[in-house]
Structure formats: C-alpha cells, structure tokens
Amino acid sequence: MIYMFHRKASENPEIQNLLIQAYLRTFESVYRIVHVPSFLREYNQYWRNPQAASPVFIIMTLLMLAIGNSFCQSGDPDKGYVPSSTSSQWIYTAQTWLSSPFEKSRLNIASLQTQCLLLLARQTNDISSDLVWISAGALLRTAMHMGFHIDPRHIEGISFFDAQLRRRIWNTILEIVVQSSMDAGGLPLIRCDDYDCEPPLNIDDAQMEDAIPKAKPLEDFTETSLQIALRRSLSVRLQIAHFLNDFRRGTSYDEALQLSKSLINIYRESSALFDVFQNSGRSPSLFQSNLYDLMTQRFLLALHDPFSIKAKTDPTLYYSHKEALGVSMRILAPLSTSTPEDLDYTALLLTGSPSFRDVPTQAAAVVGDDLIEQIKEEQINISVSAPYTSHPLSHGDSRRAVEKFVSCALARVESGETNIKGYLVSACFLAQIEAMDQFSWSLTDDFDLEMDLGSWFPSVAFI
C-alpha cells in the first residue's frame, strides 16, 4: 500500500521535486528534522532504484510532499499541483503505518523524524490539527524513552553526526510540544529540569560530515540559526505555557510581568542578531523571520491579552494593553507588507491551522477593539473640543491591519476553510469601525455647520 501511494506521487517527478524543495525551504529551515544532504542522497538513489527504498523513507517523503504541497496550492488546475485531497491520503497512510504493530522495532531516529513530520503535516494541512497536542505528548514520551532528553555528551562513543542530529530532533520535539500546548490550552507536560540536552551547534548541514567540524560564531547565519534562536527563549515560553494553562494557578500580574520581561529581552537580543545577519550577506528568509515572530510573539499576546481587556476599567494594567497592541500589530504586519518573496508565509496563513489561523485572529481582535475605543474617545473630544479638531484622527496602520486580516480570513473560507469564526468576528469589528467613523464625520460636519451659523447669528445659542 505504501509503495502504491508513492508510485502515484512519483508519476510526475518535476512536481514531486517542487514539493520537496518547498518543504526544505520552509519548515525544514525552522524545524530541523533531517540532515538534508543525507536525505537528498537517498532521494536521488530512490529515482535510480525505487524498489530499494525502505518503507520509512517512503513515508517520510510522502509527509514532506504533503507539507510542501500546502505551499504550492495556486487554485489553478492547469498548474498541475497535487490536489489537497491527495495530500490528505498521504498523511492518513503515514498515520496508519505508524499505528501498525511491532512498535518496538520503530524505536529509532527515523521513527521520531517521521512522527515529527506527521504532526507538522497535520498542522499545515489542517487535519485533526486541534488534537496535535495529544500526539505531541506521545512523541515526547517516545523520545524520552529513547534517551533523547539526555545530552549526547553522556553517551560514550557517539559520533559527532549522531550527537548533532539527536540535539536537533530533541529541540524540534520540544518546539512542537510547547506550540501545541498553546494551541490546545493544555500543559506542556515537561519542564526545563526534565532534560539537559543542549541546543545544536551553529553549523551548516555540510559541516556535520566534516572530519574535524568547527562551530561558527552565533553572528554567522547557518542552517541551524533559527532553531538556536527558538531554543534561546524556550525555557521562558515553557514557563509561560505552564502559567497560562495550569488551572490550579492564579493569575498573578507580577509573575506575568516578569515572564513578559524575560521573553522581551530575549526577543530583542535575537532581533539584534537578525540585524547582524542582514548586514553579513547571508540572512533568514522572510518566511523564516515571520514564522519565528509568530512562534515567539504569540506567547506575549496570550500573556497580556487577559490583562489588556481588564485595562479598560483598571488603568494600572495599561502596560498590558500597550504590549498586547504592539505584539498584535507585529503579528499582523506580514499581511500588510506581503511581497512576492513572502508567498510561502501567506500560503501558510491560508491553509495552516490552528496557530496560523487563531493567533492572527486574536491579534486582529485586539487591534480592532483598540481602534473602536480610540474612535469612542475621539467622538467625545469632538463634542467637547471640536474647535481644535477639524476631522477624526487617522487610524491608518491599525485599520489597514484589520482590513488585511479580513481579506485573508475571507480567502481562507474561499479556499475551503469551514471555521468562519475568525472571518465573522473580524468582519464585525471592521463594520463597526466603519460605522463609527461615519458617525464621527457626521458629528464634525454638524459642528462645522453650527460654527458657520453662529458667525452669522452670534446671539443664537446652539444646544
């Protein structure tokens, strides 16, 4: 059955190569799962002798094709891209293969890589993506049973290649766990004290096969830089996930501020490092930068949003309102500044779920709510101090952010999304904003008319 599905996928080698490259330039560049040169060698060998390919290699390839296909959906049947229904079949095939008997024989690195790919494929293709947290727990326990939480330096005789691959895979598993815990609102089920596996060295894949490998300075961008940057803030993000999702803990504002401060400081350090990358000639792609922002900023938004809502009646919480608004604008920024070079991230927002749907929806709600409050205040100011205001203030950036999100949410629905809550909520926000803006202009026009009449009839008192 596995070979049948892969034979069907191989009917058009050009399309298959396109999908593999789409996966490698997107998710593999952030979630490090495979050693790319080794995979490509085996991939090329497959084309020369398909019958010699192992089942696990075929399953991994099918999952890479499914992930890559989510970045190649143009909606044009003449383009020859694989239908999304075919991607779903590949994912179901991989799920069935992993669920079959003889589990003990699959306690190896290739099996962990396959499970990581399966969870990412489910998220990018929105297949039971709301249940990924459950599967991520099983993946975490499998990795710990195999000792991946223990740093390879404790393993006698392990090769440099295997040590670095283990570190990459363990950090990928931790990232999947913490992201899925935020999606589901569940505990990450692991704390920093539960492992001592270090982050991978700052090296390119080709260096892993060198006789005497040497790590590059952190200021040099490599194929591992994004994973290292994510690992730098992982401990704080795990703490935030526990703080938000532990039903037994209270909502201590002081603790929230401390966690926020720690994550913001790390984010600023990483941003400064990204600036160094930009000036060095080799830097992250727009997809990598935007996905990194989403994967880190969502924790700040979730941390501050509950307090931001209360800030309307409690001025002491204004900092959270300011922070939630700023983070929301950063999350929505790629929608307003989307370029042809950033089509991959746009495609992810259109097809991925739930992080790639719900987090921008939450950000749009924060921006829309803030915009409505601003307009309310301006309407009061118009009636009180209209001599100093000729028209309502411009809300250009905020309004454009909401408008762009509404367009994106509508595009998701048109592409097959069945959950319309994000589109409905954001469209309602935008409709209210437009109506209130029209009312503000009406107030201004009425005041201008009164001022004109008052100049002709100064003895008339307008009430």
Tab-separated table of C-alpha atoms in Angstrom:
chain	number	residue	atom	x	y	z
A	1	MET	CA	0.000	0.000	0.000
A	2	ILE	CA	2.843	2.373	0.870
A	3	TYR	CA	4.555	1.724	-2.437
A	4	MET	CA	1.276	2.211	-4.295
A	5	PHE	CA	0.805	5.692	-2.842
A	6	HIS	CA	4.390	6.669	-3.509
A	7	ARG	CA	4.231	5.298	-7.043
A	8	LYS	CA	1.240	7.572	-7.639
A	9	ALA	CA	3.141	10.512	-6.151
A	10	SER	CA	6.088	9.738	-8.430
A	11	GLU	CA	4.097	9.924	-11.641
A	12	ASN	CA	5.316	13.485	-12.140
A	13	PRO	CA	8.941	13.820	-10.916
A	14	GLU	CA	9.027	17.557	-11.635
A	15	ILE	CA	6.073	18.202	-9.346
A	16	GLN	CA	7.500	15.931	-6.651
A	17	ASN	CA	10.830	17.773	-6.762
A	18	LEU	CA	8.949	21.066	-6.499
A	19	LEU	CA	7.094	19.919	-3.383
A	20	ILE	CA	10.242	18.553	-1.736
A	21	GLN	CA	12.043	21.851	-2.309
A	22	ALA	CA	9.031	23.726	-0.910
A	23	TYR	CA	9.277	21.694	2.287
A	24	LEU	CA	13.045	22.119	2.592
A	25	ARG	CA	12.949	25.905	2.194
A	26	THR	CA	10.092	26.361	4.673
A	27	PHE	CA	9.532	24.068	7.643
A	28	GLU	CA	12.809	22.173	7.457
A	29	SER	CA	14.644	25.500	7.676
A	30	VAL	CA	12.958	26.217	11.039
A	31	TYR	CA	12.081	22.797	12.489
A	32	ARG	CA	15.281	20.846	11.878
A	33	ILE	CA	14.262	17.213	11.383
A	34	VAL	CA	16.520	15.630	8.761
A	35	HIS	CA	20.114	16.009	7.639
A	36	VAL	CA	19.344	17.481	4.225
A	37	PRO	CA	22.405	16.201	2.279
A	38	SER	CA	21.804	12.648	3.541
A	39	PHE	CA	18.127	12.821	2.659
A	40	LEU	CA	18.822	14.168	-0.837
A	41	ARG	CA	21.340	11.393	-1.491
A	42	GLU	CA	18.755	8.788	-0.547
A	43	TYR	CA	16.119	10.676	-2.517
A	44	ASN	CA	18.255	10.654	-5.670
A	45	GLN	CA	19.042	6.985	-5.107
A	46	TYR	CA	15.318	6.295	-4.995
A	47	TRP	CA	14.866	7.635	-8.512
A	48	ARG	CA	17.596	5.298	-9.732
A	49	ASN	CA	16.229	2.241	-7.906
A	50	PRO	CA	12.731	2.758	-6.418
A	51	GLN	CA	12.403	-0.844	-5.240
A	52	ALA	CA	15.387	-0.471	-2.908
A	53	ALA	CA	13.779	2.329	-0.884
A	54	SER	CA	12.859	1.498	2.708
A	55	PRO	CA	9.258	1.924	3.916
A	56	VAL	CA	10.245	4.592	6.452
A	57	PHE	CA	11.979	6.637	3.746
A	58	ILE	CA	8.867	6.477	1.563
A	59	ILE	CA	6.655	7.541	4.482
A	60	MET	CA	8.950	10.466	5.302
A	61	THR	CA	8.964	11.515	1.656
A	62	LEU	CA	5.160	11.371	1.448
A	63	LEU	CA	4.900	13.614	4.514
A	64	MET	CA	7.408	16.080	3.078
A	65	LEU	CA	5.354	16.145	-0.122
A	66	ALA	CA	2.190	16.814	1.901
A	67	ILE	CA	3.827	19.696	3.778
A	68	GLY	CA	5.385	21.132	0.627
A	69	ASN	CA	2.081	20.899	-1.223
A	70	SER	CA	0.466	23.306	1.244
A	71	PHE	CA	2.865	25.973	-0.064
A	72	CYS	CA	2.137	25.210	-3.714
A	73	GLN	CA	-1.651	25.477	-3.870
A	74	SER	CA	-2.384	28.085	-6.532
A	75	GLY	CA	-6.004	27.179	-7.139
A	76	ASP	CA	-5.224	26.817	-10.851
A	77	PRO	CA	-5.755	23.218	-12.066
A	78	ASP	CA	-3.607	23.917	-15.128
A	79	LYS	CA	-0.571	24.349	-12.889
A	80	GLY	CA	-0.521	20.638	-12.161
A	81	TYR	CA	-0.146	20.880	-8.375
A	82	VAL	CA	-1.288	17.918	-6.318
A	83	PRO	CA	-4.892	18.210	-5.022
A	84	SER	CA	-5.178	18.726	-1.279
A	85	SER	CA	-7.215	15.512	-1.073
A	86	THR	CA	-4.144	13.605	-2.256
A	87	SER	CA	-2.051	15.226	0.489
A	88	SER	CA	-4.642	14.043	2.989
A	89	GLN	CA	-4.316	10.477	1.683
A	90	TRP	CA	-0.544	10.613	2.133
A	91	ILE	CA	-0.978	11.799	5.723
A	92	TYR	CA	-3.530	9.078	6.521
A	93	THR	CA	-1.172	6.486	5.025
A	94	ALA	CA	1.659	7.668	7.279
A	95	GLN	CA	-0.638	7.658	10.312
A	96	THR	CA	-1.724	4.097	9.556
A	97	TRP	CA	1.847	2.916	9.090
A	98	LEU	CA	2.957	4.435	12.402
A	99	SER	CA	-0.039	2.901	14.188
A	100	SER	CA	0.585	-0.628	12.932
A	101	PRO	CA	2.051	-3.369	15.230
A	102	PHE	CA	5.712	-4.025	16.003
A	103	GLU	CA	6.185	-0.656	17.748
A	104	LYS	CA	9.441	-1.682	19.419
A	105	SER	CA	11.183	-2.128	16.083
A	106	ARG	CA	10.394	1.509	15.310
A	107	LEU	CA	12.108	2.978	18.353
A	108	ASN	CA	14.769	4.679	16.266
A	109	ILE	CA	15.704	8.099	14.932
A	110	ALA	CA	13.865	7.587	11.641
A	111	SER	CA	10.638	6.867	13.520
A	112	LEU	CA	10.960	10.059	15.577
A	113	GLN	CA	11.636	12.037	12.406
A	114	THR	CA	8.541	10.519	10.815
A	115	GLN	CA	6.375	11.390	13.817
A	116	CYS	CA	7.629	14.995	13.755
A	117	LEU	CA	6.853	15.254	10.047
A	118	LEU	CA	3.403	13.757	10.604
A	119	LEU	CA	2.446	16.354	13.216
A	120	LEU	CA	3.682	19.222	11.040
A	121	ALA	CA	1.834	17.793	8.029
A	122	ARG	CA	-1.381	17.623	10.055
A	123	GLN	CA	-0.958	21.263	11.049
A	124	THR	CA	-0.115	22.610	7.606
A	125	ASN	CA	-2.967	20.651	6.001
A	126	ASP	CA	-5.412	21.198	8.893
A	127	ILE	CA	-6.083	17.501	9.523
A	128	SER	CA	-7.166	16.970	13.150
A	129	SER	CA	-4.781	19.807	13.944
A	130	ASP	CA	-6.648	20.624	17.153
A	131	LEU	CA	-5.595	17.203	18.502
A	132	VAL	CA	-1.881	17.542	17.759
A	133	TRP	CA	-1.190	18.240	21.458
A	134	ILE	CA	-2.297	14.680	22.281
A	135	SER	CA	0.007	13.164	19.679
A	136	ALA	CA	2.824	15.508	20.697
A	137	GLY	CA	2.650	14.043	24.204
A	138	ALA	CA	3.167	10.550	22.807
A	139	LEU	CA	6.061	11.807	20.685
A	140	LEU	CA	7.674	13.433	23.729
A	141	ARG	CA	7.411	10.268	25.826
A	142	THR	CA	8.798	8.158	22.982
A	143	ALA	CA	11.811	10.454	22.655
A	144	MET	CA	12.430	10.396	26.412
A	145	HIS	CA	12.121	6.598	26.446
A	146	MET	CA	14.898	6.582	23.832
A	147	GLY	CA	17.012	8.949	25.957
A	148	PHE	CA	16.858	11.983	23.683
A	149	HIS	CA	16.324	14.269	26.679
A	150	ILE	CA	19.838	13.342	27.869
A	151	ASP	CA	22.603	15.282	26.185
A	152	PRO	CA	24.737	13.141	23.829
A	153	ARG	CA	27.904	14.107	25.718
A	154	HIS	CA	26.848	11.500	28.290
A	155	ILE	CA	26.739	8.766	25.626
A	156	GLU	CA	30.107	7.108	25.263
A	157	GLY	CA	31.400	6.629	21.736
A	158	ILE	CA	28.643	8.558	19.959
A	159	SER	CA	29.708	10.204	16.701
A	160	PHE	CA	29.584	13.948	16.155
A	161	PHE	CA	26.987	13.480	13.402
A	162	ASP	CA	24.646	11.424	15.584
A	163	ALA	CA	25.074	13.780	18.537
A	164	GLN	CA	24.088	16.828	16.500
A	165	LEU	CA	21.172	15.018	14.876
A	166	ARG	CA	19.849	13.956	18.295
A	167	ARG	CA	20.082	17.535	19.574
A	168	ARG	CA	18.251	18.867	16.535
A	169	ILE	CA	15.456	16.335	16.805
A	170	TRP	CA	15.040	16.831	20.576
A	171	ASN	CA	14.775	20.597	20.177
A	172	THR	CA	12.269	20.139	17.361
A	173	ILE	CA	10.158	17.888	19.590
A	174	LEU	CA	10.236	20.462	22.406
A	175	GLU	CA	9.114	23.166	19.979
A	176	ILE	CA	6.234	21.041	18.715
A	177	VAL	CA	5.212	20.306	22.318
A	178	VAL	CA	5.214	23.919	23.508
A	179	GLN	CA	3.439	25.231	20.401
A	180	SER	CA	0.755	22.537	20.513
A	181	SER	CA	0.203	23.154	24.234
A	182	MET	CA	-0.643	26.772	23.439
A	183	ASP	CA	-2.950	25.668	20.631
A	184	ALA	CA	-4.847	23.265	22.890
A	185	GLY	CA	-4.656	25.248	26.128
A	186	GLY	CA	-3.017	22.254	27.795
A	187	LEU	CA	0.115	21.848	29.876
A	188	PRO	CA	3.374	21.151	28.005
A	189	LEU	CA	3.904	18.100	30.282
A	190	ILE	CA	7.620	18.854	30.579
A	191	ARG	CA	9.753	21.358	32.458
A	192	CYS	CA	13.290	22.575	31.909
A	193	ASP	CA	14.535	20.445	34.817
A	194	ASP	CA	13.396	17.303	32.997
A	195	TYR	CA	16.142	17.406	30.359
A	196	ASP	CA	19.724	18.548	29.892
A	197	CYS	CA	20.072	18.112	26.121
A	198	GLU	CA	21.817	21.208	24.796
A	199	PRO	CA	20.930	23.140	21.639
A	200	PRO	CA	22.687	22.097	18.428
A	201	LEU	CA	25.907	23.795	17.393
A	202	ASN	CA	25.770	26.691	14.950
A	203	ILE	CA	26.804	24.734	11.865
A	204	ASP	CA	25.512	24.006	8.376
A	205	ASP	CA	24.435	20.518	7.405
A	206	ALA	CA	27.516	20.004	5.244
A	207	GLN	CA	29.785	20.574	8.267
A	208	MET	CA	28.254	17.635	10.127
A	209	GLU	CA	30.136	15.306	7.791
A	210	ASP	CA	33.494	17.066	8.152
A	211	ALA	CA	36.377	15.157	9.703
A	212	ILE	CA	37.051	17.980	12.176
A	213	PRO	CA	33.853	20.063	12.413
A	214	LYS	CA	34.013	23.517	13.963
A	215	ALA	CA	31.041	25.564	15.098
A	216	LYS	CA	30.606	29.025	13.625
A	217	PRO	CA	30.101	32.160	15.747
A	218	LEU	CA	26.473	32.897	16.569
A	219	GLU	CA	26.793	36.081	14.488
A	220	ASP	CA	27.175	33.906	11.364
A	221	PHE	CA	23.864	32.741	9.934
A	222	THR	CA	23.694	28.986	9.336
A	223	GLU	CA	21.073	26.360	8.611
A	224	THR	CA	20.709	25.884	12.373
A	225	SER	CA	20.450	29.553	13.406
A	226	LEU	CA	16.642	29.628	13.557
A	227	GLN	CA	16.475	26.560	15.780
A	228	ILE	CA	19.127	28.022	18.081
A	229	ALA	CA	17.179	31.297	18.285
A	230	LEU	CA	13.999	29.432	19.211
A	231	ARG	CA	15.816	27.357	21.823
A	232	ARG	CA	17.160	30.544	23.420
A	233	SER	CA	13.630	31.516	24.514
A	234	LEU	CA	12.266	28.002	25.012
A	235	SER	CA	12.606	27.895	28.799
A	236	VAL	CA	10.660	31.150	29.205
A	237	ARG	CA	7.996	30.055	26.750
A	238	LEU	CA	7.592	26.767	28.614
A	239	GLN	CA	7.097	28.750	31.825
A	240	ILE	CA	4.504	30.948	30.112
A	241	ALA	CA	2.651	27.888	28.811
A	242	HIS	CA	2.557	26.443	32.354
A	243	PHE	CA	1.496	29.816	33.798
A	244	LEU	CA	-1.396	30.193	31.350
A	245	ASN	CA	-2.623	26.605	31.153
A	246	ASP	CA	-2.298	25.345	34.737
A	247	PHE	CA	-5.849	25.542	36.109
A	248	ARG	CA	-4.568	25.379	39.706
A	249	ARG	CA	-2.555	28.586	39.495
A	250	GLY	CA	-3.917	32.065	39.969
A	251	THR	CA	-3.305	34.936	37.572
A	252	SER	CA	-0.509	36.824	39.286
A	253	TYR	CA	0.121	40.052	37.379
A	254	ASP	CA	3.583	40.409	38.881
A	255	GLU	CA	4.537	36.952	37.612
A	256	ALA	CA	3.085	37.747	34.203
A	257	LEU	CA	5.167	40.925	34.007
A	258	GLN	CA	8.315	39.055	34.998
A	259	LEU	CA	7.760	36.389	32.348
A	260	SER	CA	6.988	39.071	29.792
A	261	LYS	CA	10.160	40.973	30.618
A	262	SER	CA	12.288	37.848	30.236
A	263	LEU	CA	10.828	36.940	26.850
A	264	ILE	CA	11.009	40.513	25.543
A	265	ASN	CA	14.692	40.763	26.488
A	266	ILE	CA	15.485	37.511	24.674
A	267	TYR	CA	13.443	38.621	21.665
A	268	ARG	CA	15.358	41.905	21.486
A	269	GLU	CA	18.673	40.049	21.617
A	270	SER	CA	17.533	37.793	18.789
A	271	SER	CA	16.288	40.778	16.778
A	272	ALA	CA	19.688	42.433	17.146
A	273	LEU	CA	21.308	39.205	15.967
A	274	PHE	CA	18.955	39.091	12.973
A	275	ASP	CA	20.089	42.632	12.100
A	276	VAL	CA	23.676	41.396	12.136
A	277	PHE	CA	22.638	38.605	9.774
A	278	GLN	CA	21.107	41.143	7.395
A	279	ASN	CA	24.387	43.042	7.189
A	280	SER	CA	26.508	39.924	6.720
A	281	GLY	CA	25.189	38.922	3.313
A	282	ARG	CA	23.518	35.711	4.497
A	283	SER	CA	20.301	36.142	6.428
A	284	PRO	CA	16.961	34.455	7.202
A	285	SER	CA	14.289	34.397	4.525
A	286	LEU	CA	11.082	36.368	5.029
A	287	PHE	CA	9.302	33.098	5.777
A	288	GLN	CA	11.808	32.211	8.489
A	289	SER	CA	11.627	35.667	10.089
A	290	ASN	CA	7.828	35.822	10.015
A	291	LEU	CA	7.391	32.301	11.368
A	292	TYR	CA	9.930	32.964	14.126
A	293	ASP	CA	7.980	36.080	15.126
A	294	LEU	CA	4.693	34.189	15.200
A	295	MET	CA	6.144	31.312	17.230
A	296	THR	CA	7.528	33.668	19.891
A	297	GLN	CA	5.178	36.675	19.894
A	298	ARG	CA	2.088	34.527	20.373
A	299	PHE	CA	3.271	33.843	23.936
A	300	LEU	CA	3.407	37.557	24.743
A	301	LEU	CA	-0.038	38.083	23.245
A	302	ALA	CA	-1.544	35.224	25.254
A	303	LEU	CA	0.180	36.526	28.388
A	304	HIS	CA	-1.023	40.139	28.131
A	305	ASP	CA	-4.404	39.864	26.406
A	306	PRO	CA	-6.421	38.857	29.525
A	307	PHE	CA	-4.987	41.812	31.462
A	308	SER	CA	-5.376	44.103	28.439
A	309	ILE	CA	-9.130	43.514	28.465
A	310	LYS	CA	-9.293	44.485	32.147
A	311	ALA	CA	-7.256	47.634	31.463
A	312	LYS	CA	-10.429	49.366	30.237
A	313	THR	CA	-11.582	49.643	33.845
A	314	ASP	CA	-8.222	49.314	35.628
A	315	PRO	CA	-5.587	51.864	34.487
A	316	THR	CA	-2.857	50.022	36.416
A	317	LEU	CA	-2.991	47.345	33.710
A	318	TYR	CA	-2.398	49.792	30.863
A	319	TYR	CA	1.064	48.350	30.174
A	320	SER	CA	-0.534	45.052	29.178
A	321	HIS	CA	-2.883	46.867	26.819
A	322	LYS	CA	0.041	48.636	25.197
A	323	GLU	CA	2.081	45.435	24.928
A	324	ALA	CA	-0.806	43.363	23.556
A	325	LEU	CA	-1.492	46.009	20.915
A	326	GLY	CA	2.146	46.238	19.863
A	327	VAL	CA	2.521	42.460	19.645
A	328	SER	CA	-0.722	42.188	17.662
A	329	MET	CA	0.493	44.731	15.130
A	330	ARG	CA	3.745	42.786	14.722
A	331	ILE	CA	1.834	39.550	14.163
A	332	LEU	CA	-0.408	41.187	11.545
A	333	ALA	CA	2.396	43.161	9.872
A	334	PRO	CA	3.244	40.463	7.268
A	335	LEU	CA	-0.338	40.697	5.956
A	336	SER	CA	0.055	44.413	5.237
A	337	THR	CA	3.549	44.171	3.780
A	338	SER	CA	3.234	40.877	1.894
A	339	THR	CA	5.592	40.686	-1.075
A	340	PRO	CA	6.086	38.153	-3.890
A	341	GLU	CA	9.106	36.862	-1.947
A	342	ASP	CA	6.862	36.051	1.014
A	343	LEU	CA	4.281	33.874	-0.733
A	344	ASP	CA	5.225	30.898	1.444
A	345	TYR	CA	4.130	32.614	4.656
A	346	THR	CA	0.940	33.870	3.011
A	347	ALA	CA	0.162	30.310	1.887
A	348	LEU	CA	0.723	29.053	5.439
A	349	LEU	CA	-1.781	31.570	6.814
A	350	LEU	CA	-4.323	30.442	4.215
A	351	THR	CA	-4.062	26.691	4.821
A	352	GLY	CA	-2.391	26.098	8.188
A	353	SER	CA	-4.119	25.637	11.499
A	354	PRO	CA	-4.605	26.270	14.352
A	355	SER	CA	-1.634	28.526	15.198
A	356	PHE	CA	-1.638	30.037	11.743
A	357	ARG	CA	-5.355	30.832	11.956
A	358	ASP	CA	-6.214	31.510	15.579
A	359	VAL	CA	-3.230	33.626	16.628
A	360	PRO	CA	-3.721	36.229	13.845
A	361	THR	CA	-7.454	36.180	14.642
A	362	GLN	CA	-6.717	37.036	18.275
A	363	ALA	CA	-4.315	39.768	17.146
A	364	ALA	CA	-6.931	41.262	14.800
A	365	ALA	CA	-9.478	41.283	17.641
A	366	VAL	CA	-7.046	43.186	19.896
A	367	VAL	CA	-6.326	45.781	17.194
A	368	GLY	CA	-9.997	46.110	16.245
A	369	ASP	CA	-11.119	46.549	19.846
A	370	ASP	CA	-8.439	49.177	20.470
A	371	LEU	CA	-9.485	51.038	17.333
A	372	ILE	CA	-13.102	51.120	18.466
A	373	GLU	CA	-12.072	52.524	21.856
A	374	GLN	CA	-9.996	55.218	20.135
A	375	ILE	CA	-12.929	56.276	17.971
A	376	LYS	CA	-15.198	56.439	21.028
A	377	GLU	CA	-12.753	58.774	22.761
A	378	GLU	CA	-12.457	60.942	19.659
A	379	GLN	CA	-16.226	61.270	19.399
A	380	ILE	CA	-16.259	62.620	22.954
A	381	ASN	CA	-13.424	65.007	22.127
A	382	ILE	CA	-15.261	66.253	19.036
A	383	SER	CA	-18.263	67.289	21.097
A	384	VAL	CA	-16.119	68.850	23.839
A	385	SER	CA	-13.174	70.375	21.996
A	386	ALA	CA	-14.269	70.454	18.381
A	387	PRO	CA	-12.828	73.957	17.749
A	388	TYR	CA	-9.410	72.293	17.791
A	389	THR	CA	-10.322	69.268	15.646
A	390	SER	CA	-11.354	69.529	12.009
A	391	HIS	CA	-11.838	65.768	11.455
A	392	PRO	CA	-11.395	62.464	13.291
A	393	LEU	CA	-7.814	61.310	13.723
A	394	SER	CA	-6.382	58.860	11.179
A	395	HIS	CA	-6.099	55.249	12.254
A	396	GLY	CA	-4.276	54.213	9.104
A	397	ASP	CA	-1.977	51.431	10.294
A	398	SER	CA	-4.459	49.802	12.669
A	399	ARG	CA	-7.336	49.948	10.231
A	400	ARG	CA	-5.243	48.598	7.366
A	401	ALA	CA	-4.127	45.717	9.590
A	402	VAL	CA	-7.743	44.761	10.330
A	403	GLU	CA	-8.765	45.166	6.684
A	404	LYS	CA	-5.911	42.963	5.502
A	405	PHE	CA	-6.798	40.306	8.040
A	406	VAL	CA	-10.454	40.328	6.954
A	407	SER	CA	-9.296	39.775	3.368
A	408	CYS	CA	-7.021	36.935	4.481
A	409	ALA	CA	-9.779	35.318	6.565
A	410	LEU	CA	-12.172	35.525	3.617
A	411	ALA	CA	-9.545	33.930	1.375
A	412	ARG	CA	-9.285	31.040	3.862
A	413	VAL	CA	-13.038	30.487	3.642
A	414	GLU	CA	-12.925	30.634	-0.148
A	415	SER	CA	-10.108	28.068	-0.169
A	416	GLY	CA	-12.198	25.583	1.809
A	417	GLU	CA	-11.985	26.657	5.469
A	418	THR	CA	-15.136	25.553	7.320
A	419	ASN	CA	-14.486	27.546	10.500
A	420	ILE	CA	-15.773	31.054	9.786
A	421	LYS	CA	-15.449	32.479	13.309
A	422	GLY	CA	-12.244	34.366	12.510
A	423	TYR	CA	-13.727	35.966	9.421
A	424	LEU	CA	-17.054	36.710	11.100
A	425	VAL	CA	-15.539	38.348	14.193
A	426	SER	CA	-13.030	40.445	12.250
A	427	ALA	CA	-15.654	41.496	9.681
A	428	CYS	CA	-17.959	42.618	12.511
A	429	PHE	CA	-15.126	44.637	14.049
A	430	LEU	CA	-14.430	46.294	10.701
A	431	ALA	CA	-18.112	47.040	10.080
A	432	GLN	CA	-18.432	48.695	13.486
A	433	ILE	CA	-15.263	50.709	12.892
A	434	GLU	CA	-16.577	51.955	9.544
A	435	ALA	CA	-19.957	52.856	11.044
A	436	MET	CA	-18.373	54.716	13.963
A	437	ASP	CA	-16.035	56.570	11.610
A	438	GLN	CA	-19.020	57.709	9.556
A	439	PHE	CA	-20.739	58.889	12.735
A	440	SER	CA	-17.605	60.813	13.749
A	441	TRP	CA	-17.562	62.602	10.405
A	442	SER	CA	-21.251	63.383	10.901
A	443	LEU	CA	-20.512	64.947	14.303
A	444	THR	CA	-17.749	67.052	12.776
A	445	ASP	CA	-19.977	68.234	9.917
A	446	ASP	CA	-22.743	69.172	12.368
A	447	PHE	CA	-20.284	71.162	14.465
A	448	ASP	CA	-18.920	72.974	11.379
A	449	LEU	CA	-22.481	73.918	10.401
A	450	GLU	CA	-23.144	75.275	13.888
A	451	MET	CA	-19.945	77.336	13.785
A	452	ASP	CA	-20.927	78.790	10.396
A	453	LEU	CA	-24.410	79.700	11.584
A	454	GLY	CA	-23.002	81.110	14.812
A	455	SER	CA	-20.818	83.531	12.872
A	456	TRP	CA	-23.922	84.861	11.109
A	457	PHE	CA	-26.188	84.825	14.184
A	458	PRO	CA	-23.913	85.345	17.221
A	459	SER	CA	-26.855	85.866	19.549
A	460	VAL	CA	-28.241	82.383	18.871
A	461	ALA	CA	-27.259	79.733	21.393
A	462	PHE	CA	-26.952	76.264	19.866
A	463	ILE	CA	-27.732	73.423	22.208
